[in-house]
Amino acid sequence: MNYSKWIGSGLGWAFGGPIGGILGFAVGAMWDQMRGAQPDPLVEGDRTSHVTTGGDLAMSLVVLSAALMKADGKVTKLELEHVQRFFSRQFGVAQAVQLSRMLRDVLKRDVPVHQVCQQIRQHMPHPARLQLMHYLIGLAHADGRMDRAEFDLIRTMARDMGVSDKDLGSLSAMFRMDDPSAAYAVLEITQDASDEEVKKAYRRMAMKYHPDKVAQLGEEVQKAASEKFKKVQQAYESIEKQRRMK
């Protein structure tokens, strides 16, 4: 993918408001360097589009990742390396280099988490917000554990972004599938649910987390979203095996 086109797609609603205030200098400097003195319709046009793009999600992820990494009062080299690998896996090497540079800049700034999350809630559709939360929960687990400060911040972010406790519980359970009870949490049901209720929950969650829900955000995001979809399938198959369902 051409990086200048990809970053241009990020100059939508994320370039305004608190996210734009935090990232504006870094994005603007990189954009000027890439395009030189030549005008580009992606920049000269409307920067406040309400259509969420993969770039908007990536910019939001950079800002909230910085806030999450600083939640426990320190940012370690190990954490930076985890995030860089994460960006590389999800967005490709070229994009990861630029996103990592932005992240290092944002780590030096104060992030107004509530305002950033409110901006995301206003402009980003629910399936994209679920994907963003899935990213963040994964980052919190990147060093093998989620400490209390990270847990509390993720709950605050979810609340401010309009992600329900049930949604958050399902997404969180995807990272502890070795626990037999996690399969039920992923499907948002309790262990006393009937077999028919399990099947209905699986169909509902498969529809809710289907990668096509974020198709408009680009191939990279859609590919990452398939991880959630696979966890839903894994949860159902685990329950099906436990119960010997037919």
GROMACS .gro file of C-alpha atoms in nm:
model
  246
    1MET     CA    1   0.000   0.000   0.000
    2ASN     CA    2   0.120   0.351  -0.081
    3TYR     CA    3   0.188   0.511   0.256
    4SER     CA    4   0.109   0.868   0.151
    5LYS     CA    5  -0.235   0.753   0.036
    6TRP     CA    6  -0.289   0.566   0.363
    7ILE     CA    7  -0.185   0.855   0.585
    8GLY     CA    8  -0.397   1.086   0.372
    9SER     CA    9  -0.697   0.875   0.454
   10GLY     CA   10  -0.621   0.948   0.819
   11LEU     CA   11  -0.669   1.321   0.770
   12GLY     CA   12  -1.043   1.293   0.824
   13TRP     CA   13  -1.228   1.355   1.150
   14ALA     CA   14  -0.927   1.235   1.351
   15PHE     CA   15  -0.730   1.536   1.229
   16GLY     CA   16  -0.965   1.768   1.416
   17GLY     CA   17  -1.057   1.793   1.783
   18PRO     CA   18  -0.831   1.665   2.063
   19ILE     CA   19  -0.677   1.387   1.851
   20GLY     CA   20  -0.574   1.638   1.587
   21GLY     CA   21  -0.440   1.869   1.854
   22ILE     CA   22  -0.213   1.593   1.983
   23LEU     CA   23  -0.106   1.452   1.647
   24GLY     CA   24  -0.133   1.758   1.423
   25PHE     CA   25   0.232   1.858   1.422
   26ALA     CA   26   0.364   1.505   1.368
   27VAL     CA   27   0.117   1.425   1.091
   28GLY     CA   28   0.163   1.763   0.924
   29ALA     CA   29   0.541   1.739   0.926
   30MET     CA   30   0.540   1.390   0.779
   31TRP     CA   31   0.284   1.486   0.518
   32ASP     CA   32   0.487   1.791   0.409
   33GLN     CA   33   0.795   1.572   0.381
   34MET     CA   34   0.615   1.313   0.170
   35ARG     CA   35   0.440   1.547  -0.071
   36GLY     CA   36   0.694   1.831  -0.090
   37ALA     CA   37   0.543   2.151  -0.223
   38GLN     CA   38   0.281   1.975  -0.434
   39PRO     CA   39  -0.081   2.021  -0.322
   40ASP     CA   40  -0.283   1.709  -0.274
   41PRO     CA   41  -0.662   1.679  -0.274
   42LEU     CA   42  -0.649   1.461   0.036
   43VAL     CA   43  -0.499   1.752   0.228
   44GLU     CA   44  -0.651   2.047   0.052
   45GLY     CA   45  -0.998   1.895   0.075
   46ASP     CA   46  -1.225   1.832   0.372
   47ARG     CA   47  -1.026   1.725   0.679
   48THR     CA   48  -1.334   1.676   0.892
   49SER     CA   49  -1.502   1.390   0.707
   50HIS     CA   50  -1.737   1.191   0.928
   51VAL     CA   51  -1.660   0.867   0.742
   52THR     CA   52  -1.425   0.663   0.958
   53THR     CA   53  -1.121   0.526   0.774
   54GLY     CA   54  -0.839   0.291   0.865
   55GLY     CA   55  -0.624   0.599   0.912
   56ASP     CA   56  -0.868   0.747   1.163
   57LEU     CA   57  -0.860   0.424   1.362
   58ALA     CA   58  -0.480   0.409   1.351
   59MET     CA   59  -0.447   0.771   1.470
   60SER     CA   60  -0.688   0.698   1.755
   61LEU     CA   61  -0.491   0.387   1.842
   62VAL     CA   62  -0.163   0.580   1.860
   63VAL     CA   63  -0.306   0.835   2.102
   64LEU     CA   64  -0.483   0.583   2.328
   65SER     CA   65  -0.185   0.345   2.319
   66ALA     CA   66   0.033   0.625   2.456
   67ALA     CA   67  -0.216   0.688   2.736
   68LEU     CA   68  -0.232   0.318   2.819
   69MET     CA   69   0.145   0.274   2.818
   70LYS     CA   70   0.181   0.560   3.067
   71ALA     CA   71  -0.100   0.433   3.292
   72ASP     CA   72   0.138   0.271   3.543
   73GLY     CA   73   0.367   0.576   3.553
   74LYS     CA   74   0.646   0.441   3.336
   75VAL     CA   75   0.711   0.346   2.974
   76THR     CA   76   0.964   0.070   2.922
   77LYS     CA   77   1.170  -0.031   2.621
   78LEU     CA   78   0.994  -0.366   2.629
   79GLU     CA   79   0.657  -0.196   2.596
   80LEU     CA   80   0.776   0.012   2.300
   81GLU     CA   81   0.905  -0.299   2.128
   82HIS     CA   82   0.575  -0.477   2.189
   83VAL     CA   83   0.381  -0.188   2.037
   84GLN     CA   84   0.614  -0.163   1.739
   85ARG     CA   85   0.568  -0.533   1.667
   86PHE     CA   86   0.195  -0.489   1.709
   87PHE     CA   87   0.186  -0.201   1.458
   88SER     CA   88   0.398  -0.403   1.215
   89ARG     CA   89   0.170  -0.705   1.239
   90GLN     CA   90  -0.149  -0.504   1.197
   91PHE     CA   91  -0.049  -0.229   0.954
   92GLY     CA   92   0.269  -0.347   0.781
   93VAL     CA   93   0.631  -0.240   0.825
   94ALA     CA   94   0.615   0.092   0.636
   95GLN     CA   95   0.313   0.218   0.829
   96ALA     CA   96   0.452   0.083   1.156
   97VAL     CA   97   0.765   0.297   1.126
   98GLN     CA   98   0.560   0.617   1.091
   99LEU     CA   99   0.309   0.520   1.359
  100SER     CA  100   0.594   0.442   1.600
  101ARG     CA  101   0.743   0.787   1.538
  102MET     CA  102   0.406   0.945   1.614
  103LEU     CA  103   0.376   0.734   1.928
  104ARG     CA  104   0.713   0.850   2.060
  105ASP     CA  105   0.601   1.211   2.012
  106VAL     CA  106   0.264   1.153   2.181
  107LEU     CA  107   0.432   0.982   2.479
  108LYS     CA  108   0.587   1.320   2.561
  109ARG     CA  109   0.246   1.486   2.579
  110ASP     CA  110  -0.049   1.477   2.815
  111VAL     CA  111  -0.339   1.286   2.662
  112PRO     CA  112  -0.689   1.414   2.752
  113VAL     CA  113  -0.833   1.064   2.753
  114HIS     CA  114  -1.195   1.160   2.818
  115GLN     CA  115  -1.204   1.416   2.535
  116VAL     CA  116  -1.026   1.183   2.294
  117CYS     CA  117  -1.271   0.901   2.370
  118GLN     CA  118  -1.566   1.137   2.331
  119GLN     CA  119  -1.438   1.236   1.986
  120ILE     CA  120  -1.404   0.870   1.892
  121ARG     CA  121  -1.753   0.791   2.021
  122GLN     CA  122  -1.901   1.077   1.818
  123HIS     CA  123  -1.742   0.982   1.487
  124MET     CA  124  -1.648   0.613   1.492
  125PRO     CA  125  -1.915   0.345   1.439
  126HIS     CA  126  -1.965   0.083   1.708
  127PRO     CA  127  -1.794  -0.209   1.523
  128ALA     CA  128  -1.482   0.007   1.477
  129ARG     CA  129  -1.485   0.106   1.845
  130LEU     CA  130  -1.501  -0.262   1.938
  131GLN     CA  131  -1.199  -0.324   1.718
  132LEU     CA  132  -1.014  -0.036   1.883
  133MET     CA  133  -1.089  -0.175   2.230
  134HIS     CA  134  -0.973  -0.520   2.117
  135TYR     CA  135  -0.643  -0.364   2.009
  136LEU     CA  136  -0.601  -0.188   2.343
  137ILE     CA  137  -0.682  -0.492   2.555
  138GLY     CA  138  -0.426  -0.685   2.352
  139LEU     CA  139  -0.165  -0.417   2.415
  140ALA     CA  140  -0.237  -0.427   2.788
  141HIS     CA  141  -0.163  -0.802   2.779
  142ALA     CA  142   0.148  -0.761   2.564
  143ASP     CA  143   0.388  -0.798   2.859
  144GLY     CA  144   0.202  -1.101   2.992
  145ARG     CA  145  -0.018  -0.925   3.247
  146MET     CA  146  -0.260  -0.638   3.285
  147ASP     CA  147  -0.200  -0.436   3.600
  148ARG     CA  148  -0.470  -0.251   3.794
  149ALA     CA  149  -0.393   0.092   3.647
  150GLU     CA  150  -0.423  -0.046   3.292
  151PHE     CA  151  -0.745  -0.228   3.381
  152ASP     CA  152  -0.901   0.085   3.529
  153LEU     CA  153  -0.799   0.297   3.230
  154ILE     CA  154  -0.938   0.048   2.980
  155ARG     CA  155  -1.270   0.048   3.165
  156THR     CA  156  -1.273   0.428   3.160
  157MET     CA  157  -1.192   0.434   2.788
  158ALA     CA  158  -1.465   0.182   2.714
  159ARG     CA  159  -1.723   0.378   2.910
  160ASP     CA  160  -1.629   0.706   2.742
  161MET     CA  161  -1.640   0.543   2.399
  162GLY     CA  162  -1.984   0.393   2.459
  163VAL     CA  163  -1.860   0.034   2.478
  164SER     CA  164  -2.075  -0.159   2.725
  165ASP     CA  165  -1.951  -0.372   3.013
  166LYS     CA  166  -2.090  -0.675   2.828
  167ASP     CA  167  -1.891  -0.586   2.516
  168LEU     CA  168  -1.580  -0.527   2.724
  169GLY     CA  169  -1.627  -0.856   2.908
  170SER     CA  170  -1.655  -1.045   2.580
  171LEU     CA  171  -1.346  -0.880   2.432
  172SER     CA  172  -1.143  -0.933   2.752
  173ALA     CA  173  -1.240  -1.301   2.770
  174MET     CA  174  -1.083  -1.354   2.427
  175PHE     CA  175  -0.742  -1.314   2.592
  176ARG     CA  176  -0.794  -1.590   2.850
  177MET     CA  177  -0.936  -1.873   2.643
  178ASP     CA  178  -0.748  -2.127   2.856
  179ASP     CA  179  -1.014  -2.064   3.123
  180PRO     CA  180  -1.320  -2.284   3.047
  181SER     CA  181  -1.558  -2.011   3.166
  182ALA     CA  182  -1.412  -1.763   2.915
  183ALA     CA  183  -1.595  -1.928   2.625
  184TYR     CA  184  -1.928  -1.832   2.782
  185ALA     CA  185  -1.810  -1.476   2.846
  186VAL     CA  186  -1.702  -1.440   2.483
  187LEU     CA  187  -2.055  -1.535   2.374
  188GLU     CA  188  -2.202  -1.305   2.641
  189ILE     CA  189  -2.397  -1.583   2.813
  190THR     CA  190  -2.378  -1.765   3.146
  191GLN     CA  191  -2.285  -2.128   3.200
  192ASP     CA  192  -2.645  -2.222   3.279
  193ALA     CA  193  -2.760  -2.122   2.928
  194SER     CA  194  -2.942  -2.395   2.736
  195ASP     CA  195  -2.791  -2.552   2.426
  196GLU     CA  196  -3.035  -2.357   2.211
  197GLU     CA  197  -2.935  -2.033   2.384
  198VAL     CA  198  -2.570  -2.116   2.318
  199LYS     CA  199  -2.642  -2.162   1.947
  200LYS     CA  200  -2.837  -1.836   1.929
  201ALA     CA  201  -2.559  -1.652   2.113
  202TYR     CA  202  -2.301  -1.789   1.870
  203ARG     CA  203  -2.500  -1.671   1.568
  204ARG     CA  204  -2.550  -1.329   1.726
  205MET     CA  205  -2.185  -1.285   1.816
  206ALA     CA  206  -2.062  -1.418   1.482
  207MET     CA  207  -2.269  -1.149   1.314
  208LYS     CA  208  -2.156  -0.883   1.561
  209TYR     CA  209  -1.785  -0.955   1.517
  210HIS     CA  210  -1.782  -1.046   1.148
  211PRO     CA  211  -1.483  -0.885   0.969
  212ASP     CA  212  -1.717  -0.737   0.708
  213LYS     CA  213  -1.839  -0.498   0.980
  214VAL     CA  214  -1.510  -0.306   0.946
  215ALA     CA  215  -1.452  -0.364   0.573
  216GLN     CA  216  -1.460   0.012   0.509
  217LEU     CA  217  -1.153   0.057   0.730
  218GLY     CA  218  -0.926  -0.129   0.491
  219GLU     CA  219  -0.773  -0.470   0.441
  220GLU     CA  220  -0.533  -0.443   0.737
  221VAL     CA  221  -0.809  -0.368   0.989
  222GLN     CA  222  -1.040  -0.629   0.840
  223LYS     CA  223  -0.764  -0.888   0.871
  224ALA     CA  224  -0.707  -0.794   1.235
  225ALA     CA  225  -1.082  -0.811   1.302
  226SER     CA  226  -1.082  -1.173   1.189
  227GLU     CA  227  -0.900  -1.251   1.517
  228LYS     CA  228  -1.215  -1.166   1.712
  229PHE     CA  229  -1.429  -1.369   1.476
  230LYS     CA  230  -1.203  -1.672   1.522
  231LYS     CA  231  -1.227  -1.637   1.901
  232VAL     CA  232  -1.607  -1.648   1.876
  233GLN     CA  233  -1.580  -1.968   1.671
  234GLN     CA  234  -1.330  -2.111   1.918
  235ALA     CA  235  -1.559  -2.028   2.210
  236TYR     CA  236  -1.856  -2.201   2.050
  237GLU     CA  237  -1.653  -2.508   1.958
  238SER     CA  238  -1.520  -2.528   2.315
  239ILE     CA  239  -1.872  -2.521   2.463
  240GLU     CA  240  -1.996  -2.763   2.197
  241LYS     CA  241  -1.719  -3.008   2.293
  242GLN     CA  242  -1.775  -2.964   2.670
  243ARG     CA  243  -2.147  -3.036   2.632
  244ARG     CA  244  -2.119  -3.288   2.349
  245MET     CA  245  -2.376  -3.084   2.164
  246LYS     CA  246  -2.528  -3.203   1.839
   0.00000   0.00000   0.00000
